[in-house]
Amino acid sequence: MAVAVNSQLNPLENAERQFEEAAARLKLDSGVKEMLKRPRRATIQWLPVMMDDGTIRLFEGFRVQHNIARGPAKGGIRFHPDVSLEEVSALASWMTWKCAVADIPFGGGKGGIRVDPRTLSKGEVERLTRRYAADLSDLFGPESDVPAPDVNTGEREMAWIADTYSMHERRTELGVVTGKPLEVGGSAGRREATGRGVMICVEQICQYLKMPLKGTRVAVQGFGNVGGVSADLLARECGAKIVAASDVSGAVCNDAGIDVPALLKHSAENRRGVAGFAGAKPLSGSILEYDCDILVPAALENQITSDNAGRVRARIIAEGANGPTTPDADKILEERGVHVIPDILCNAGGVTVSYFEWVQNRMGFYWPEAEVNARLREKMVKAFGDVIAMKERTDAATRDGAKLSLRIAAYMVAIQRVLRVHELRGMYA
Ligand code: NAD
């Protein structure tokens, strides 16, 4: 069964609560705190698009640049009917912290259009994407703001954005966007990068907890780019057993282990999703509460809340999605001893290989997939180690025995890195 998005939970408030907790531990002064909390720039676009029947329809689009101290704003573009300025602002701030945890030279940005693209024809989606890119061509640029795919956008949309921007610039400028098709300046390994990063984080935490990964039961919510690839790699490269998977079409389970390539094939055919897959049973309850060792939420925000956190059975939550766990749920999970690998670390593989794509575009020299994957592993292992080191240092210095969560540890690593750049650059007044 698909899990409904709880629209009453505000991702921006959640992002700010997470930031506040880390900021308090770092004893940031209030001016600095405000500077790091607020987005640098937030824009709304009303985009007129000619529909196939000749009528004109207006769509609401957003782009937020949260912090650009460490480099150009970087962040995906989401097409979804629930997109709002607040959601995009939250996602942009998570990008700032994610790029800093991964230690790549970007700031944080995010964009979105309030639309269900499944209700539009391909031509309508293309005109909408190009109109958005054209409207934002002053903000976008390889040195200023570099978008990427997010929910309901992929290589196709990125190619249209690269083309639209290039037409405006009157030269081909591939580094304006990442997540492009290989033939249009994409990077080998980018499509799998977020899921590969999730897999590496899962491997790392299993090593840290001295827990075997082979044969471990994994449930994956969301079977798109992140969820589908995470499931595939965890099964294929780590020998984990995928026991449940879900998407908007429904949820399926098989305790003997789902044949992931077969499920991927089934789900891609006519974009029908996981429902109706013959190699598993329909799952009637919530996938988040399914009996498993590792849960990979890879759909949308606010899925694990104070309502259901007490019923999560997994020992590890690997956040493929951005913001799937609310701060109230975090507290419950912490008390229950559930280890959460936070989004700003766990799904940083995508933006890391986006960074590699941007580097390759600027060099005009392309790396083989094995090199991309090796560099990704190096970055992810380092980021994971930095977060663990922050946690262990902080725990050792805490007298009351309270343990720091990996989420707040990751925020602390990130905030310190961004702050250091602000200090070195100084304040332009
Ligand atoms: P996608 O559009 O490829 O897939 C999203 C999946 O979630 C689809 O299978 C969809 O059916 C499913 N879904 C949507 N609502 C659901 C619900 N209520 N219950 C169950 N399933 C639901 O998107 P994606 O790129 O895989 O992104 C998923 C998440 O990962 C988002 O939070 C995104 O911000 C985050 N993320 C993506 C990337 C990336 O490189 N694509 C990188 C980092 C983080």
PDB file of N, CA, C and O in Angstrom, residues 231-284:
ATOM      1  N   ALA A 231      18.019  -0.880  -3.933  1.00  0.00           N
ATOM      2  CA  ALA A 231      17.593  -2.275  -3.771  1.00  0.00           C
ATOM      3  C   ALA A 231      18.466  -3.189  -4.632  1.00  0.00           C
ATOM      4  O   ALA A 231      18.966  -4.224  -4.170  1.00  0.00           O
ATOM      5  N   ASP A 232      18.654  -2.784  -5.873  1.00  0.00           N
ATOM      6  CA  ASP A 232      19.413  -3.612  -6.809  1.00  0.00           C
ATOM      7  C   ASP A 232      20.853  -3.816  -6.311  1.00  0.00           C
ATOM      8  O   ASP A 232      21.356  -4.944  -6.270  1.00  0.00           O
ATOM      9  N   LEU A 233      21.504  -2.726  -5.909  1.00  0.00           N
ATOM     10  CA  LEU A 233      22.912  -2.836  -5.496  1.00  0.00           C
ATOM     11  C   LEU A 233      23.057  -3.567  -4.160  1.00  0.00           C
ATOM     12  O   LEU A 233      23.994  -4.355  -3.969  1.00  0.00           O
ATOM     13  N   LEU A 234      22.137  -3.292  -3.233  1.00  0.00           N
ATOM     14  CA  LEU A 234      22.230  -3.977  -1.937  1.00  0.00           C
ATOM     15  C   LEU A 234      22.089  -5.491  -2.130  1.00  0.00           C
ATOM     16  O   LEU A 234      22.781  -6.278  -1.475  1.00  0.00           O
ATOM     17  N   ALA A 235      21.209  -5.877  -3.055  1.00  0.00           N
ATOM     18  CA  ALA A 235      21.030  -7.315  -3.306  1.00  0.00           C
ATOM     19  C   ALA A 235      22.228  -7.867  -4.080  1.00  0.00           C
ATOM     20  O   ALA A 235      22.812  -8.881  -3.703  1.00  0.00           O
ATOM     21  N   ARG A 236      22.587  -7.174  -5.170  1.00  0.00           N
ATOM     22  CA  ARG A 236      23.580  -7.729  -6.105  1.00  0.00           C
ATOM     23  C   ARG A 236      24.990  -7.647  -5.544  1.00  0.00           C
ATOM     24  O   ARG A 236      25.758  -8.587  -5.635  1.00  0.00           O
ATOM     25  N   GLU A 237      25.355  -6.516  -4.945  1.00  0.00           N
ATOM     26  CA  GLU A 237      26.753  -6.340  -4.532  1.00  0.00           C
ATOM     27  C   GLU A 237      26.993  -6.711  -3.068  1.00  0.00           C
ATOM     28  O   GLU A 237      28.127  -6.899  -2.664  1.00  0.00           O
ATOM     29  N   CYS A 238      25.931  -6.749  -2.256  1.00  0.00           N
ATOM     30  CA  CYS A 238      26.149  -7.021  -0.821  1.00  0.00           C
ATOM     31  C   CYS A 238      25.465  -8.307  -0.365  1.00  0.00           C
ATOM     32  O   CYS A 238      25.590  -8.684   0.799  1.00  0.00           O
ATOM     33  N   GLY A 239      24.667  -8.902  -1.232  1.00  0.00           N
ATOM     34  CA  GLY A 239      23.985 -10.145  -0.846  1.00  0.00           C
ATOM     35  C   GLY A 239      22.857  -9.930   0.146  1.00  0.00           C
ATOM     36  O   GLY A 239      22.413 -10.876   0.814  1.00  0.00           O
ATOM     37  N   ALA A 240      22.356  -8.676   0.257  1.00  0.00           N
ATOM     38  CA  ALA A 240      21.208  -8.438   1.146  1.00  0.00           C
ATOM     39  C   ALA A 240      19.949  -9.000   0.497  1.00  0.00           C
ATOM     40  O   ALA A 240      19.901  -9.213  -0.718  1.00  0.00           O
ATOM     41  N   LYS A 241      18.934  -9.243   1.341  1.00  0.00           N
ATOM     42  CA  LYS A 241      17.691  -9.813   0.831  1.00  0.00           C
ATOM     43  C   LYS A 241      16.610  -8.723   0.849  1.00  0.00           C
ATOM     44  O   LYS A 241      16.269  -8.201   1.920  1.00  0.00           O
ATOM     45  N   ILE A 242      16.111  -8.361  -0.332  1.00  0.00           N
ATOM     46  CA  ILE A 242      15.068  -7.327  -0.401  1.00  0.00           C
ATOM     47  C   ILE A 242      13.727  -8.017  -0.163  1.00  0.00           C
ATOM     48  O   ILE A 242      13.285  -8.829  -0.989  1.00  0.00           O
ATOM     49  N   VAL A 243      13.109  -7.717   0.981  1.00  0.00           N
ATOM     50  CA  VAL A 243      11.887  -8.459   1.326  1.00  0.00           C
ATOM     51  C   VAL A 243      10.612  -7.667   1.033  1.00  0.00           C
ATOM     52  O   VAL A 243       9.526  -8.242   1.005  1.00  0.00           O
ATOM     53  N   ALA A 244      10.734  -6.351   0.839  1.00  0.00           N
ATOM     54  CA  ALA A 244       9.530  -5.570   0.523  1.00  0.00           C
ATOM     55  C   ALA A 244       9.928  -4.317  -0.241  1.00  0.00           C
ATOM     56  O   ALA A 244      11.011  -3.771  -0.039  1.00  0.00           O
ATOM     57  N   ALA A 245       9.037  -3.889  -1.149  1.00  0.00           N
ATOM     58  CA  ALA A 245       9.284  -2.677  -1.932  1.00  0.00           C
ATOM     59  C   ALA A 245       7.945  -2.018  -2.229  1.00  0.00           C
ATOM     60  O   ALA A 245       6.920  -2.704  -2.370  1.00  0.00           O
ATOM     61  N   SER A 246       7.950  -0.686  -2.298  1.00  0.00           N
ATOM     62  CA  SER A 246       6.687   0.012  -2.562  1.00  0.00           C
ATOM     63  C   SER A 246       6.923   1.211  -3.464  1.00  0.00           C
ATOM     64  O   SER A 246       8.049   1.685  -3.614  1.00  0.00           O
ATOM     65  N   ASP A 247       5.843   1.685  -4.064  1.00  0.00           N
ATOM     66  CA  ASP A 247       5.859   2.966  -4.786  1.00  0.00           C
ATOM     67  C   ASP A 247       4.428   3.490  -4.806  1.00  0.00           C
ATOM     68  O   ASP A 247       3.578   2.963  -4.067  1.00  0.00           O
ATOM     69  N   VAL A 248       4.139   4.494  -5.650  1.00  0.00           N
ATOM     70  CA  VAL A 248       2.775   5.038  -5.625  1.00  0.00           C
ATOM     71  C   VAL A 248       1.731   4.016  -6.073  1.00  0.00           C
ATOM     72  O   VAL A 248       0.561   4.150  -5.717  1.00  0.00           O
ATOM     73  N   SER A 249       2.152   2.999  -6.803  1.00  0.00           N
ATOM     74  CA  SER A 249       1.176   2.012  -7.289  1.00  0.00           C
ATOM     75  C   SER A 249       0.770   1.022  -6.203  1.00  0.00           C
ATOM     76  O   SER A 249      -0.268   0.372  -6.303  1.00  0.00           O
ATOM     77  N   GLY A 250       1.592   0.862  -5.160  1.00  0.00           N
ATOM     78  CA  GLY A 250       1.302  -0.116  -4.116  1.00  0.00           C
ATOM     79  C   GLY A 250       2.578  -0.661  -3.507  1.00  0.00           C
ATOM     80  O   GLY A 250       3.659  -0.089  -3.697  1.00  0.00           O
ATOM     81  N   ALA A 251       2.434  -1.787  -2.777  1.00  0.00           N
ATOM     82  CA  ALA A 251       3.612  -2.375  -2.125  1.00  0.00           C
ATOM     83  C   ALA A 251       3.550  -3.887  -2.263  1.00  0.00           C
ATOM     84  O   ALA A 251       2.468  -4.478  -2.288  1.00  0.00           O
ATOM     85  N   VAL A 252       4.738  -4.517  -2.352  1.00  0.00           N
ATOM     86  CA  VAL A 252       4.805  -5.983  -2.478  1.00  0.00           C
ATOM     87  C   VAL A 252       5.845  -6.533  -1.504  1.00  0.00           C
ATOM     88  O   VAL A 252       6.758  -5.803  -1.087  1.00  0.00           O
ATOM     89  N   CYS A 253       5.700  -7.806  -1.140  1.00  0.00           N
ATOM     90  CA  CYS A 253       6.655  -8.403  -0.209  1.00  0.00           C
ATOM     91  C   CYS A 253       6.892  -9.867  -0.551  1.00  0.00           C
ATOM     92  O   CYS A 253       6.025 -10.523  -1.142  1.00  0.00           O
ATOM     93  N   ASN A 254       8.078 -10.328  -0.187  1.00  0.00           N
ATOM     94  CA  ASN A 254       8.421 -11.745  -0.372  1.00  0.00           C
ATOM     95  C   ASN A 254       9.559 -12.057   0.598  1.00  0.00           C
ATOM     96  O   ASN A 254      10.688 -11.591   0.403  1.00  0.00           O
ATOM     97  N   ASP A 255       9.251 -12.803   1.642  1.00  0.00           N
ATOM     98  CA  ASP A 255      10.257 -13.062   2.674  1.00  0.00           C
ATOM     99  C   ASP A 255      11.412 -13.932   2.189  1.00  0.00           C
ATOM    100  O   ASP A 255      12.475 -13.959   2.808  1.00  0.00           O
ATOM    101  N   ALA A 256      11.211 -14.621   1.055  1.00  0.00           N
ATOM    102  CA  ALA A 256      12.310 -15.425   0.492  1.00  0.00           C
ATOM    103  C   ALA A 256      13.283 -14.525  -0.272  1.00  0.00           C
ATOM    104  O   ALA A 256      14.357 -14.974  -0.668  1.00  0.00           O
ATOM    105  N   GLY A 257      12.912 -13.266  -0.485  1.00  0.00           N
ATOM    106  CA  GLY A 257      13.782 -12.336  -1.225  1.00  0.00           C
ATOM    107  C   GLY A 257      13.197 -12.044  -2.598  1.00  0.00           C
ATOM    108  O   GLY A 257      12.906 -12.972  -3.362  1.00  0.00           O
ATOM    109  N   ILE A 258      13.009 -10.766  -2.891  1.00  0.00           N
ATOM    110  CA  ILE A 258      12.451 -10.358  -4.192  1.00  0.00           C
ATOM    111  C   ILE A 258      13.553 -10.416  -5.245  1.00  0.00           C
ATOM    112  O   ILE A 258      14.700 -10.030  -4.980  1.00  0.00           O
ATOM    113  N   ASP A 259      13.196 -10.896  -6.432  1.00  0.00           N
ATOM    114  CA  ASP A 259      14.113 -10.855  -7.575  1.00  0.00           C
ATOM    115  C   ASP A 259      14.095  -9.396  -8.077  1.00  0.00           C
ATOM    116  O   ASP A 259      13.173  -8.991  -8.801  1.00  0.00           O
ATOM    117  N   VAL A 260      15.101  -8.628  -7.667  1.00  0.00           N
ATOM    118  CA  VAL A 260      15.050  -7.177  -7.913  1.00  0.00           C
ATOM    119  C   VAL A 260      15.098  -6.828  -9.405  1.00  0.00           C
ATOM    120  O   VAL A 260      14.289  -6.012  -9.865  1.00  0.00           O
ATOM    121  N   PRO A 261      15.999  -7.448 -10.209  1.00  0.00           N
ATOM    122  CA  PRO A 261      15.967  -7.109 -11.638  1.00  0.00           C
ATOM    123  C   PRO A 261      14.598  -7.381 -12.268  1.00  0.00           C
ATOM    124  O   PRO A 261      14.121  -6.600 -13.090  1.00  0.00           O
ATOM    125  N   ALA A 262      13.940  -8.475 -11.834  1.00  0.00           N
ATOM    126  CA  ALA A 262      12.614  -8.777 -12.395  1.00  0.00           C
ATOM    127  C   ALA A 262      11.600  -7.714 -11.957  1.00  0.00           C
ATOM    128  O   ALA A 262      10.743  -7.290 -12.748  1.00  0.00           O
ATOM    129  N   LEU A 263      11.709  -7.256 -10.720  1.00  0.00           N
ATOM    130  CA  LEU A 263      10.779  -6.220 -10.249  1.00  0.00           C
ATOM    131  C   LEU A 263      11.041  -4.893 -10.974  1.00  0.00           C
ATOM    132  O   LEU A 263      10.113  -4.175 -11.330  1.00  0.00           O
ATOM    133  N   LEU A 264      12.309  -4.598 -11.199  1.00  0.00           N
ATOM    134  CA  LEU A 264      12.638  -3.358 -11.931  1.00  0.00           C
ATOM    135  C   LEU A 264      12.036  -3.413 -13.338  1.00  0.00           C
ATOM    136  O   LEU A 264      11.473  -2.426 -13.827  1.00  0.00           O
ATOM    137  N   LYS A 265      12.145  -4.579 -13.958  1.00  0.00           N
ATOM    138  CA  LYS A 265      11.626  -4.735 -15.325  1.00  0.00           C
ATOM    139  C   LYS A 265      10.101  -4.591 -15.312  1.00  0.00           C
ATOM    140  O   LYS A 265       9.535  -3.839 -16.106  1.00  0.00           O
ATOM    141  N   HIS A 266       9.467  -5.272 -14.352  1.00  0.00           N
ATOM    142  CA  HIS A 266       7.999  -5.205 -14.247  1.00  0.00           C
ATOM    143  C   HIS A 266       7.549  -3.764 -14.038  1.00  0.00           C
ATOM    144  O   HIS A 266       6.630  -3.278 -14.698  1.00  0.00           O
ATOM    145  N   SER A 267       8.234  -3.085 -13.119  1.00  0.00           N
ATOM    146  CA  SER A 267       7.796  -1.738 -12.742  1.00  0.00           C
ATOM    147  C   SER A 267       8.004  -0.730 -13.878  1.00  0.00           C
ATOM    148  O   SER A 267       7.227   0.199 -14.048  1.00  0.00           O
ATOM    149  N   ALA A 268       9.050  -0.961 -14.715  1.00  0.00           N
ATOM    150  CA  ALA A 268       9.328  -0.007 -15.800  1.00  0.00           C
ATOM    151  C   ALA A 268       8.361  -0.179 -16.968  1.00  0.00           C
ATOM    152  O   ALA A 268       8.100   0.782 -17.694  1.00  0.00           O
ATOM    153  N   GLU A 269       7.815  -1.379 -17.129  1.00  0.00           N
ATOM    154  CA  GLU A 269       6.940  -1.623 -18.286  1.00  0.00           C
ATOM    155  C   GLU A 269       5.705  -0.742 -18.178  1.00  0.00           C
ATOM    156  O   GLU A 269       4.937  -0.834 -17.207  1.00  0.00           O
ATOM    157  N   ASN A 270       5.538   0.117 -19.143  1.00  0.00           N
ATOM    158  CA  ASN A 270       4.421   1.093 -19.169  1.00  0.00           C
ATOM    159  C   ASN A 270       4.351   1.910 -17.882  1.00  0.00           C
ATOM    160  O   ASN A 270       3.287   2.354 -17.497  1.00  0.00           O
ATOM    161  N   ARG A 271       5.483   2.042 -17.206  1.00  0.00           N
ATOM    162  CA  ARG A 271       5.550   2.800 -15.945  1.00  0.00           C
ATOM    163  C   ARG A 271       4.473   2.355 -14.957  1.00  0.00           C
ATOM    164  O   ARG A 271       3.849   3.174 -14.270  1.00  0.00           O
ATOM    165  N   ARG A 272       4.259   1.025 -14.886  1.00  0.00           N
ATOM    166  CA  ARG A 272       3.120   0.567 -14.076  1.00  0.00           C
ATOM    167  C   ARG A 272       3.460   0.448 -12.602  1.00  0.00           C
ATOM    168  O   ARG A 272       2.580   0.249 -11.771  1.00  0.00           O
ATOM    169  N   GLY A 273       4.742   0.496 -12.231  1.00  0.00           N
ATOM    170  CA  GLY A 273       5.097   0.415 -10.819  1.00  0.00           C
ATOM    171  C   GLY A 273       5.174  -1.010 -10.319  1.00  0.00           C
ATOM    172  O   GLY A 273       5.078  -1.967 -11.098  1.00  0.00           O
ATOM    173  N   VAL A 274       5.334  -1.154  -8.998  1.00  0.00           N
ATOM    174  CA  VAL A 274       5.580  -2.490  -8.430  1.00  0.00           C
ATOM    175  C   VAL A 274       4.311  -3.333  -8.303  1.00  0.00           C
ATOM    176  O   VAL A 274       4.386  -4.558  -8.229  1.00  0.00           O
ATOM    177  N   ALA A 275       3.144  -2.670  -8.265  1.00  0.00           N
ATOM    178  CA  ALA A 275       1.891  -3.409  -8.037  1.00  0.00           C
ATOM    179  C   ALA A 275       1.699  -4.464  -9.119  1.00  0.00           C
ATOM    180  O   ALA A 275       2.042  -4.247 -10.278  1.00  0.00           O
ATOM    181  N   GLY A 276       1.186  -5.602  -8.712  1.00  0.00           N
ATOM    182  CA  GLY A 276       0.879  -6.662  -9.671  1.00  0.00           C
ATOM    183  C   GLY A 276       2.075  -7.538 -10.006  1.00  0.00           C
ATOM    184  O   GLY A 276       1.969  -8.417 -10.873  1.00  0.00           O
ATOM    185  N   PHE A 277       3.200  -7.350  -9.325  1.00  0.00           N
ATOM    186  CA  PHE A 277       4.395  -8.160  -9.605  1.00  0.00           C
ATOM    187  C   PHE A 277       4.140  -9.611  -9.179  1.00  0.00           C
ATOM    188  O   PHE A 277       3.793  -9.873  -8.018  1.00  0.00           O
ATOM    189  N   ALA A 278       4.359 -10.527 -10.120  1.00  0.00           N
ATOM    190  CA  ALA A 278       4.009 -11.925  -9.855  1.00  0.00           C
ATOM    191  C   ALA A 278       4.960 -12.584  -8.852  1.00  0.00           C
ATOM    192  O   ALA A 278       4.590 -13.567  -8.193  1.00  0.00           O
ATOM    193  N   GLY A 279       6.176 -12.043  -8.708  1.00  0.00           N
ATOM    194  CA  GLY A 279       7.167 -12.689  -7.844  1.00  0.00           C
ATOM    195  C   GLY A 279       7.059 -12.281  -6.379  1.00  0.00           C
ATOM    196  O   GLY A 279       8.000 -12.515  -5.610  1.00  0.00           O
ATOM    197  N   ALA A 280       5.967 -11.662  -5.980  1.00  0.00           N
ATOM    198  CA  ALA A 280       5.799 -11.253  -4.579  1.00  0.00           C
ATOM    199  C   ALA A 280       4.305 -11.127  -4.281  1.00  0.00           C
ATOM    200  O   ALA A 280       3.480 -11.100  -5.198  1.00  0.00           O
ATOM    201  N   LYS A 281       4.002 -11.013  -2.976  1.00  0.00           N
ATOM    202  CA  LYS A 281       2.590 -10.869  -2.583  1.00  0.00           C
ATOM    203  C   LYS A 281       2.282  -9.389  -2.401  1.00  0.00           C
ATOM    204  O   LYS A 281       3.171  -8.620  -2.006  1.00  0.00           O
ATOM    205  N   PRO A 282       1.040  -8.970  -2.608  1.00  0.00           N
ATOM    206  CA  PRO A 282       0.697  -7.585  -2.279  1.00  0.00           C
ATOM    207  C   PRO A 282       0.842  -7.377  -0.767  1.00  0.00           C
ATOM    208  O   PRO A 282       0.518  -8.271   0.013  1.00  0.00           O
ATOM    209  N   LEU A 283       1.352  -6.225  -0.372  1.00  0.00           N
ATOM    210  CA  LEU A 283       1.536  -5.937   1.059  1.00  0.00           C
ATOM    211  C   LEU A 283       0.435  -4.971   1.468  1.00  0.00           C
ATOM    212  O   LEU A 283       0.315  -3.882   0.897  1.00  0.00           O
ATOM    213  N   SER A 284      -0.356  -5.393   2.478  1.00  0.00           N
ATOM    214  CA  SER A 284      -1.510  -4.548   2.805  1.00  0.00           C
ATOM    215  C   SER A 284      -1.168  -3.504   3.873  1.00  0.00           C
ATOM    216  O   SER A 284      -1.675  -2.401   3.850  1.00  0.00           O
TER     217      SER A 284
END
